[in-house]
Tab-separated table of C-alpha atoms in Angstrom:
chain	number	residue	atom	x	y	z
A	1	MET	CA	0.000	0.000	0.000
A	2	LYS	CA	2.838	2.401	0.906
A	3	ASN	CA	4.453	1.764	-2.462
A	4	ILE	CA	1.176	2.473	-4.246
A	5	LEU	CA	0.706	5.765	-2.365
A	6	LEU	CA	4.303	6.737	-3.005
A	7	GLY	CA	3.885	5.956	-6.682
A	8	LEU	CA	0.745	8.087	-6.860
A	9	ALA	CA	2.497	10.975	-5.117
A	10	ILE	CA	5.394	10.795	-7.567
A	11	LEU	CA	2.962	10.644	-10.509
A	12	LEU	CA	1.007	13.653	-9.237
A	13	SER	CA	4.221	15.587	-8.646
A	14	SER	CA	5.448	14.749	-12.144
A	15	CYS	CA	2.156	15.871	-13.673
A	16	THR	CA	2.287	19.133	-11.718
A	17	VAL	CA	5.831	19.835	-12.897
A	18	GLN	CA	4.785	19.219	-16.495
A	19	LYS	CA	1.837	21.582	-16.063
A	20	ILE	CA	4.097	24.293	-14.589
A	21	ASN	CA	6.541	23.957	-17.481
A	22	LYS	CA	3.711	24.226	-20.007
A	23	SER	CA	2.308	27.257	-18.164
A	24	PHE	CA	5.582	29.054	-18.827
A	25	THR	CA	6.528	27.696	-22.244
A	26	LYS	CA	3.181	27.037	-23.961
A	27	THR	CA	1.345	30.274	-23.254
A	28	ASP	CA	0.977	33.489	-25.247
A	29	VAL	CA	1.678	35.577	-22.139
A	30	PHE	CA	5.337	34.562	-21.810
A	31	GLU	CA	5.981	33.919	-25.495
A	32	GLN	CA	7.582	37.159	-26.705
A	33	GLY	CA	10.077	37.973	-23.967
A	34	HIS	CA	12.904	36.251	-22.130
A	35	LEU	CA	12.024	34.189	-19.061
A	36	GLY	CA	13.968	32.279	-16.448
A	37	PHE	CA	12.423	30.272	-13.624
A	38	MET	CA	13.733	27.894	-11.015
A	39	LEU	CA	11.898	26.063	-8.233
A	40	LEU	CA	13.811	24.188	-5.552
A	41	ASP	CA	12.801	21.858	-2.750
A	42	PRO	CA	15.647	22.643	-0.322
A	43	ASP	CA	14.843	19.804	2.060
A	44	LYS	CA	15.443	17.246	-0.671
A	45	GLY	CA	18.005	19.325	-2.509
A	46	LYS	CA	15.879	18.723	-5.609
A	47	VAL	CA	15.287	21.129	-8.480
A	48	LEU	CA	11.606	20.766	-9.371
A	49	VAL	CA	11.440	23.183	-12.310
A	50	ASP	CA	14.296	24.685	-14.336
A	51	ILE	CA	13.738	27.066	-17.243
A	52	ASN	CA	16.798	29.033	-18.390
A	53	SER	CA	18.098	29.200	-14.818
A	54	ASP	CA	21.694	29.497	-16.080
A	55	LYS	CA	20.956	32.594	-18.201
A	56	TYR	CA	21.694	36.125	-17.024
A	57	PHE	CA	18.781	38.536	-16.543
A	58	ILE	CA	18.446	42.164	-15.462
A	59	PRO	CA	17.090	41.711	-11.920
A	60	ALA	CA	15.770	45.206	-11.113
A	61	SER	CA	14.987	45.269	-7.376
A	62	ASN	CA	15.808	41.590	-6.928
A	63	THR	CA	19.248	43.154	-6.458
A	64	LYS	CA	18.062	44.096	-2.973
A	65	LEU	CA	18.248	40.412	-2.017
A	66	PHE	CA	22.015	40.654	-2.451
A	67	THR	CA	22.134	43.975	-0.605
A	68	PHE	CA	20.062	42.563	2.248
A	69	TYR	CA	22.213	39.459	2.660
A	70	THR	CA	25.433	41.487	2.558
A	71	ALA	CA	24.166	44.023	5.088
A	72	TYR	CA	22.671	41.396	7.385
A	73	THR	CA	25.934	39.425	7.374
A	74	VAL	CA	28.229	42.408	7.938
A	75	LEU	CA	26.066	44.748	10.046
A	76	GLY	CA	23.906	42.220	11.894
A	77	ASP	CA	20.351	42.903	13.014
A	78	GLU	CA	20.869	45.300	15.921
A	79	LEU	CA	22.085	48.924	15.748
A	80	VAL	CA	24.007	50.410	12.836
A	81	ASN	CA	26.992	52.699	13.260
A	82	GLY	CA	25.483	56.059	12.435
A	83	LEU	CA	28.296	58.494	13.086
A	84	ASN	CA	32.091	58.523	13.076
A	85	TYR	CA	33.654	61.028	15.439
A	86	LEU	CA	36.875	62.182	17.076
A	87	GLU	CA	37.277	64.319	20.181
A	88	ARG	CA	40.163	66.785	20.044
A	89	GLY	CA	40.255	69.142	23.036
A	90	ASP	CA	37.160	71.329	22.899
A	91	SER	CA	36.297	70.102	19.387
A	92	LEU	CA	34.086	67.273	18.194
A	93	ILE	CA	34.921	66.270	14.632
A	94	PHE	CA	32.358	63.986	13.009
A	95	TRP	CA	31.439	62.605	9.610
A	96	GLY	CA	28.805	60.437	7.989
A	97	THR	CA	28.762	56.665	7.677
A	98	GLY	CA	25.953	56.639	5.141
A	99	ASP	CA	23.360	55.979	7.872
A	100	PRO	CA	19.997	56.895	6.274
A	101	SER	CA	18.073	57.201	9.539
A	102	PHE	CA	19.103	60.717	10.647
A	103	LEU	CA	15.773	62.596	10.872
A	104	HIS	CA	14.350	60.271	8.217
A	105	PRO	CA	10.598	61.048	8.036
A	106	ASP	CA	9.669	57.357	8.414
A	107	LEU	CA	12.494	55.935	10.512
A	108	ARG	CA	12.430	58.967	12.835
A	109	ASN	CA	15.767	58.307	14.473
A	110	GLU	CA	17.233	61.157	16.560
A	111	VAL	CA	20.073	59.387	18.407
A	112	ALA	CA	22.792	61.228	16.473
A	113	LEU	CA	20.874	64.502	16.713
A	114	ASP	CA	20.649	64.212	20.509
A	115	PHE	CA	24.317	63.225	20.732
A	116	LEU	CA	25.401	66.347	18.826
A	117	LYS	CA	22.929	68.586	20.673
A	118	ASN	CA	24.179	67.448	24.066
A	119	SER	CA	27.839	67.849	23.195
A	120	GLY	CA	29.420	70.854	24.861
A	121	LYS	CA	32.177	70.936	22.258
A	122	GLN	CA	32.524	72.938	19.069
A	123	LEU	CA	31.142	70.904	16.174
A	124	PHE	CA	33.008	70.258	12.935
A	125	LEU	CA	31.555	68.252	10.048
A	126	LEU	CA	34.325	66.537	8.129
A	127	ASP	CA	33.518	66.525	4.419
A	128	ASN	CA	33.511	63.012	2.980
A	129	PHE	CA	30.776	63.699	0.421
A	130	GLU	CA	33.148	63.231	-2.501
A	131	GLN	CA	33.377	59.539	-1.639
A	132	VAL	CA	29.759	59.033	-2.755
A	133	ALA	CA	28.337	59.691	-6.226
A	134	ALA	CA	24.766	60.982	-5.989
A	135	PHE	CA	23.548	58.622	-8.725
A	136	GLY	CA	24.647	55.041	-9.261
A	137	PRO	CA	26.272	53.668	-12.440
A	138	GLY	CA	23.759	53.254	-15.227
A	139	TRP	CA	21.068	55.401	-13.606
A	140	SER	CA	19.106	57.700	-15.896
A	141	TRP	CA	19.690	61.454	-15.541
A	142	ASP	CA	15.956	62.241	-15.800
A	143	TRP	CA	15.088	60.336	-12.623
A	144	TYR	CA	16.209	63.264	-10.444
A	145	ASN	CA	12.629	64.307	-9.649
A	146	TYR	CA	11.477	60.875	-8.454
A	147	TYR	CA	11.712	59.428	-4.962
A	148	PHE	CA	12.915	56.102	-6.337
A	149	ALA	CA	16.150	57.839	-7.425
A	150	THR	CA	16.832	59.847	-4.268
A	151	GLU	CA	20.453	60.976	-4.149
A	152	ARG	CA	22.933	58.871	-2.218
A	153	SER	CA	25.174	60.748	0.204
A	154	ALA	CA	27.669	60.407	3.036
A	155	PHE	CA	25.427	62.113	5.594
A	156	PRO	CA	21.737	61.894	4.662
A	157	ILE	CA	19.353	64.250	6.429
A	158	TYR	CA	15.565	63.805	6.313
A	159	GLY	CA	16.156	60.908	3.923
A	160	ASN	CA	17.495	63.432	1.368
A	161	VAL	CA	13.928	64.313	0.386
A	162	VAL	CA	11.432	67.107	0.839
A	163	ARG	CA	8.098	65.639	1.934
A	164	PHE	CA	4.881	67.352	0.905
A	165	ASP	CA	2.308	65.971	3.336
A	166	LYS	CA	-1.415	66.735	3.169
A	167	LYS	CA	-3.675	65.523	5.992
A	168	GLU	CA	-7.438	65.155	5.594
A	169	GLU	CA	-8.178	67.801	8.220
A	170	ASN	CA	-5.792	70.393	6.770
A	171	SER	CA	-6.573	72.845	3.986
A	172	ILE	CA	-2.991	72.873	2.667
A	173	PHE	CA	0.040	70.590	2.727
A	174	GLU	CA	2.946	70.628	5.168
A	175	ILE	CA	6.572	70.837	3.984
A	176	ILE	CA	9.183	68.699	5.770
A	177	PRO	CA	11.792	70.008	6.432
A	178	SER	CA	10.270	73.463	6.690
A	179	ARG	CA	13.471	75.196	5.521
A	180	PHE	CA	12.425	74.515	1.919
A	181	LYS	CA	9.213	76.566	2.203
A	182	ASN	CA	10.916	79.606	0.765
A	183	ARG	CA	12.209	77.499	-2.136
A	184	LEU	CA	8.711	76.614	-3.338
A	185	LYS	CA	6.490	78.382	-5.848
A	186	ALA	CA	3.120	77.619	-7.409
A	187	GLU	CA	2.139	77.359	-11.059
A	188	LYS	CA	-1.165	76.873	-12.808
A	189	PRO	CA	-1.795	73.295	-13.991
A	190	GLU	CA	-1.968	74.236	-17.667
A	191	ASN	CA	1.694	75.261	-17.656
A	192	TRP	CA	3.010	71.723	-17.244
A	193	LYS	CA	1.899	68.145	-16.991
A	194	GLY	CA	2.869	65.074	-14.998
A	195	TYR	CA	3.937	65.748	-11.440
A	196	ASN	CA	2.009	67.555	-8.724
A	197	PHE	CA	5.423	68.591	-7.426
A	198	ARG	CA	8.716	68.904	-9.240
A	199	ARG	CA	12.232	70.173	-8.666
A	200	ASP	CA	14.640	72.084	-10.830
A	201	ARG	CA	17.171	69.683	-12.284
A	202	PHE	CA	20.263	71.301	-10.767
A	203	ASP	CA	18.957	73.387	-7.874
A	204	ASN	CA	16.709	73.016	-4.832
A	205	LEU	CA	13.893	75.039	-6.344
A	206	PHE	CA	10.492	73.349	-6.161
A	207	THR	CA	7.251	73.946	-8.029
A	208	TYR	CA	3.742	72.644	-7.484
A	209	GLN	CA	0.463	72.743	-9.381
A	210	ILE	CA	-2.401	74.742	-7.905
A	211	PRO	CA	-5.577	72.629	-7.859
A	212	ASP	CA	-9.069	74.107	-7.716
A	213	LYS	CA	-9.347	72.780	-4.176
A	214	TRP	CA	-7.090	70.825	-1.812
A	215	GLU	CA	-8.962	67.635	-0.962
A	216	GLY	CA	-8.124	64.290	0.587
A	217	THR	CA	-4.653	63.264	1.676
A	218	PHE	CA	-1.341	62.745	-0.055
A	219	GLU	CA	2.316	62.258	0.763
A	220	THR	CA	4.883	63.065	-1.915
A	221	ASP	CA	8.654	62.851	-1.477
A	222	ILE	CA	10.858	64.780	-3.910
A	223	PRO	CA	14.664	64.393	-3.673
A	224	PHE	CA	16.769	67.454	-2.965
A	225	VAL	CA	20.261	68.126	-4.289
A	226	THR	CA	22.736	67.092	-1.598
A	227	SER	CA	26.080	68.636	-0.705
A	228	ALA	CA	28.406	68.901	2.271
A	229	GLU	CA	27.662	72.610	2.477
A	230	LEU	CA	23.905	72.027	2.655
A	231	ALA	CA	24.387	69.277	5.241
A	232	SER	CA	26.404	71.552	7.548
A	233	LEU	CA	23.814	74.313	7.137
A	234	MET	CA	20.877	72.001	7.880
A	235	LEU	CA	22.694	70.538	10.873
A	236	SER	CA	23.324	74.028	12.220
A	237	GLU	CA	19.622	74.835	11.868
A	238	GLU	CA	18.461	71.596	13.519
A	239	LEU	CA	20.955	71.808	16.384
A	240	GLU	CA	20.580	75.568	16.792
A	241	LYS	CA	24.339	75.894	17.020
A	242	LYS	CA	27.061	76.312	14.460
A	243	VAL	CA	28.448	73.310	12.615
A	244	THR	CA	31.606	74.189	10.718
A	245	LEU	CA	32.482	72.288	7.550
A	246	ILE	CA	36.134	71.178	7.332
A	247	HIS	CA	38.114	69.337	4.634
A	248	ASN	CA	41.172	67.958	6.456
A	249	GLN	CA	41.630	64.509	4.886
A	250	ASN	CA	44.177	63.498	7.530
A	251	TYR	CA	41.372	62.829	10.004
A	252	PHE	CA	40.239	59.885	7.857
A	253	ASN	CA	43.450	58.083	8.815
A	254	SER	CA	42.439	58.160	12.484
A	255	ASP	CA	40.584	55.405	14.278
A	256	PRO	CA	37.199	57.042	14.976
A	257	LYS	CA	34.686	56.284	17.659
A	258	LYS	CA	31.365	55.089	16.306
A	259	LEU	CA	27.929	56.082	17.528
A	260	GLN	CA	25.255	53.413	17.228
A	261	THR	CA	21.952	54.824	16.053
A	262	ALA	CA	19.098	53.078	14.210
A	263	PRO	CA	17.957	49.449	14.520
A	264	ALA	CA	19.152	47.595	11.429
A	265	ASP	CA	15.938	45.549	11.546
A	266	SER	CA	13.816	48.609	10.817
A	267	ILE	CA	15.981	49.577	7.840
A	268	TYR	CA	15.909	46.060	6.379
A	269	ALA	CA	12.135	45.777	6.705
A	270	GLN	CA	11.460	49.186	5.138
A	271	MET	CA	13.940	48.522	2.336
A	272	MET	CA	12.557	45.090	1.486
A	273	LYS	CA	8.826	45.619	1.959
A	274	ILE	CA	8.383	48.818	-0.067
A	275	SER	CA	11.501	48.256	-2.185
A	276	ASP	CA	13.123	51.460	-0.962
A	277	ASN	CA	16.023	52.220	-3.305
A	278	PHE	CA	17.531	54.936	-1.128
A	279	LEU	CA	17.796	52.675	1.915
A	280	ALA	CA	19.329	49.917	-0.207
A	281	GLU	CA	22.016	52.237	-1.522
A	282	GLN	CA	22.821	53.603	1.925
A	283	LEU	CA	23.059	50.095	3.407
A	284	LEU	CA	25.967	49.265	1.113
A	285	LEU	CA	27.685	52.476	2.239
A	286	LEU	CA	27.179	51.400	5.860
A	287	VAL	CA	28.753	48.056	4.975
A	288	SER	CA	31.750	49.789	3.413
A	289	ASP	CA	32.174	52.050	6.437
A	290	GLN	CA	32.041	49.034	8.738
A	291	LEU	CA	34.714	47.258	6.694
A	292	ASN	CA	37.254	50.042	6.156
A	293	ASN	CA	35.970	53.443	7.386
A	294	LYS	CA	35.416	54.486	3.775
A	295	LEU	CA	32.212	54.951	1.813
A	296	SER	CA	32.336	52.931	-1.384
A	297	THR	CA	29.519	50.933	-2.959
A	298	SER	CA	31.987	49.113	-5.192
A	299	ASP	CA	34.132	48.126	-2.185
A	300	ALA	CA	31.098	46.676	-0.401
A	301	ILE	CA	30.088	44.726	-3.500
A	302	SER	CA	33.626	43.443	-4.084
A	303	TYR	CA	33.854	42.268	-0.486
A	304	ALA	CA	30.512	40.469	-0.749
A	305	LYS	CA	31.399	38.762	-4.026
A	306	GLU	CA	34.770	37.575	-2.750
A	307	ASN	CA	33.837	36.612	0.802
A	308	LEU	CA	30.110	35.907	0.946
A	309	LEU	CA	28.977	34.914	-2.545
A	310	ALA	CA	31.917	33.105	-4.115
A	311	ASP	CA	30.045	29.781	-3.904
A	312	LEU	CA	27.107	30.890	-6.070
A	313	PRO	CA	26.721	29.016	-9.379
A	314	ASP	CA	27.326	32.140	-11.491
A	315	GLU	CA	29.262	35.282	-10.611
A	316	PRO	CA	26.905	38.210	-9.934
A	317	VAL	CA	27.268	41.173	-12.290
A	318	TRP	CA	26.501	43.732	-9.615
A	319	TYR	CA	26.803	47.530	-9.668
A	320	ASP	CA	24.456	49.152	-7.137
A	321	GLY	CA	22.451	48.409	-4.017
A	322	SER	CA	18.953	49.056	-5.305
A	323	GLY	CA	18.760	47.488	-8.749
A	324	LEU	CA	18.132	50.765	-10.572
A	325	SER	CA	21.125	50.041	-12.778
A	326	ALA	CA	20.377	47.983	-15.885
A	327	ARG	CA	24.024	46.872	-15.735
A	328	ASN	CA	23.168	44.438	-12.926
A	329	MET	CA	22.740	40.861	-14.122
A	330	PHE	CA	22.070	37.688	-12.125
A	331	THR	CA	20.966	34.178	-13.021
A	332	PRO	CA	17.888	32.575	-11.435
A	333	ARG	CA	19.994	29.704	-10.119
A	334	SER	CA	22.334	32.148	-8.364
A	335	ILE	CA	19.340	33.829	-6.758
A	336	ILE	CA	18.150	30.404	-5.633
A	337	GLY	CA	21.614	29.858	-4.146
A	338	LEU	CA	21.360	33.194	-2.360
A	339	LEU	CA	17.875	32.390	-1.021
A	340	GLY	CA	19.342	29.215	0.458
A	341	LYS	CA	22.078	31.191	2.195
A	342	ILE	CA	19.540	33.654	3.577
A	343	ARG	CA	17.330	30.822	4.814
A	344	THR	CA	20.297	29.184	6.547
A	345	GLU	CA	21.386	32.342	8.355
A	346	VAL	CA	18.137	34.262	8.905
A	347	PRO	CA	15.322	32.710	10.972
A	348	LEU	CA	12.115	32.162	8.988
A	349	GLU	CA	10.160	34.462	11.296
A	350	LYS	CA	12.605	37.264	10.547
A	351	ILE	CA	12.320	36.561	6.822
A	352	LYS	CA	8.558	36.929	7.169
A	353	ALA	CA	9.077	40.221	9.001
A	354	TYR	CA	11.462	41.600	6.368
A	355	PHE	CA	9.995	40.312	3.086
A	356	PRO	CA	6.777	41.482	1.398
A	357	ALA	CA	3.944	39.005	2.033
A	358	GLY	CA	1.562	38.023	-0.759
A	359	GLY	CA	-1.859	39.618	-0.300
A	360	GLU	CA	-0.779	41.285	2.937
A	361	SER	CA	2.136	43.713	2.816
A	362	GLY	CA	4.649	45.657	0.802
A	363	THR	CA	4.948	45.528	-2.959
A	364	ILE	CA	2.863	42.339	-3.254
A	365	ARG	CA	0.016	43.264	-0.922
A	366	ASN	CA	-2.377	43.179	-3.914
A	367	TRP	CA	-0.939	40.032	-5.495
A	368	TYR	CA	-0.463	36.329	-4.704
A	369	LYS	CA	-3.231	36.230	-2.113
A	370	ALA	CA	-3.805	33.149	-0.007
A	371	ASP	CA	-7.196	31.472	0.309
A	372	GLU	CA	-9.587	33.369	2.541
A	373	GLY	CA	-8.717	32.960	6.205
A	374	GLN	CA	-5.318	31.423	5.430
A	375	PRO	CA	-1.900	32.976	6.117
A	376	ALA	CA	0.299	34.322	3.308
A	377	TYR	CA	2.084	31.679	1.297
A	378	ILE	CA	4.462	33.931	-0.692
A	379	TYR	CA	7.303	35.889	0.918
A	380	ALA	CA	9.268	37.357	-1.935
A	381	LYS	CA	11.118	40.333	-3.355
A	382	THR	CA	9.770	42.029	-6.440
A	383	GLY	CA	11.762	43.696	-9.182
A	384	THR	CA	10.437	46.196	-11.722
A	385	LEU	CA	12.110	48.277	-14.407
A	386	SER	CA	10.778	49.197	-17.833
A	387	MET	CA	12.529	46.149	-19.296
A	388	SER	CA	12.488	43.824	-16.307
A	389	ASN	CA	10.063	42.079	-13.965
A	390	ALA	CA	11.136	39.646	-11.277
A	391	LEU	CA	9.877	37.853	-8.202
A	392	SER	CA	12.108	35.689	-6.027
A	393	GLY	CA	11.645	34.281	-2.560
A	394	TYR	CA	9.896	31.614	-0.539
A	395	LEU	CA	6.676	29.726	-1.260
A	396	ILE	CA	4.902	27.801	1.493
A	397	THR	CA	2.792	24.931	0.181
A	398	LYS	CA	-0.443	23.615	1.658
A	399	SER	CA	1.469	20.566	2.851
A	400	GLY	CA	3.855	22.801	4.813
A	401	LYS	CA	6.902	22.669	2.540
A	402	VAL	CA	8.988	25.832	2.119
A	403	LEU	CA	10.122	25.979	-1.512
A	404	HIS	CA	12.570	28.486	-2.999
A	405	PHE	CA	11.760	30.099	-6.341
A	406	SER	CA	13.092	32.743	-8.692
A	407	CYS	CA	11.247	34.112	-11.708
A	408	MET	CA	12.954	36.672	-13.958
A	409	MET	CA	11.293	38.226	-16.999
A	410	ASN	CA	13.068	40.606	-19.378
A	411	ASN	CA	12.151	42.452	-22.560
A	412	TYR	CA	8.382	42.033	-22.483
A	413	ALA	CA	6.417	44.678	-24.356
A	414	LYS	CA	3.153	43.856	-22.594
A	415	PRO	CA	2.051	45.390	-19.260
A	416	SER	CA	3.651	43.884	-16.168
A	417	SER	CA	0.158	43.245	-14.767
A	418	GLU	CA	-0.387	40.574	-17.433
A	419	LEU	CA	2.837	38.837	-16.458
A	420	LYS	CA	1.923	38.993	-12.781
A	421	LYS	CA	-1.548	37.559	-13.356
A	422	GLU	CA	-0.105	34.541	-15.149
A	423	LEU	CA	2.650	34.080	-12.593
A	424	GLU	CA	0.069	34.308	-9.815
A	425	LYS	CA	-1.786	31.310	-11.298
A	426	ILE	CA	1.410	29.264	-11.498
A	427	LEU	CA	2.565	30.040	-7.963
A	428	TYR	CA	-0.860	29.171	-6.581
A	429	LEU	CA	-0.726	25.870	-8.462
A	430	ILE	CA	2.598	25.118	-6.787
A	431	HIS	CA	1.171	26.133	-3.410
A	432	ASP	CA	-1.846	23.887	-3.914
A	433	ARG	CA	-0.197	20.770	-5.354
A	434	PHE	CA	3.136	20.320	-3.527
């Protein structure tokens, strides 16, 4: 009897695999682009489905899986080092580590602010802004007005954005930080189309459309142009005491003290759930600072590739932390390898706390829903660029198995919603049958 049941289970599994393969390869939806998919049963070490898993694809925000693993391994899950500083007589010399949490409108961390406020010493901001390019390699110049391409910097303040925040009970929006109020002007809607708010390409001058009436709520973040000079000025305003900008490079050769600030957990969760590009970029700078007191995305990536990822099936072609760069290329089987490493080192409950959950949270809250009354069965990272769609993560079956999957889709002319609808059917089939 056992042999009969086992034989039936194997037959059903084989039929399901065939159906999954046909769903990808014999459908009009996936016909005209390039697709890679891999499904692994890690408990058995068995690849269940393999379609072009050895081919390189542009991963978009699936890149954040690599950023997350690197940051989690190097920085841990407690507090990040948010400030480097030296005490010299009556002077406190400090500089940025890339920590994105300083007065961030969502993270709301004020540890470094309180530390500087309570210091009785003269404050000097050491300029290390030249270590960080505002945009990553391969980013498009015309993204400057969008939150998803917020400038990277050595010492972010307010998340390097101006937030225009309208509450239901208010007749007009609030501007955070308020210092930019006098850099804002209104225009009539007929003068331009597209954004409700926009910024001058090279300067912190902001414009907004005047509606007939301010109704409802909204929250819009527009990046500002960063610089060491602006950082020292904003710090002086926030602290209500002078912060002098200095350029003495010799201080970088010292062994600084480090101030712990924001919980790494909160940064990981925000970065992964809403696919926050700015936080992803800053995490790699935090990694670099931790490794060698220098801010370098390329150094962090090189370290990860040599020391953390050398055992992946295919070498990652990796340029930034967020996945905005179309130069990034990974294979599905390498992502599966990475998911295995994450699963080994990060408890499943933490994975569930960090990753978007199908039908419940983050970028997949409207997709991959479980049956009514049942918990989420997909915990996965999305990836979206104009030429790339991806979803990689963990799938929990009705029988309780945790399977690892990676789906990468490039060069599809059709709307991403069509791809997602078809993928949703396939992932539910896997959930239901395995």
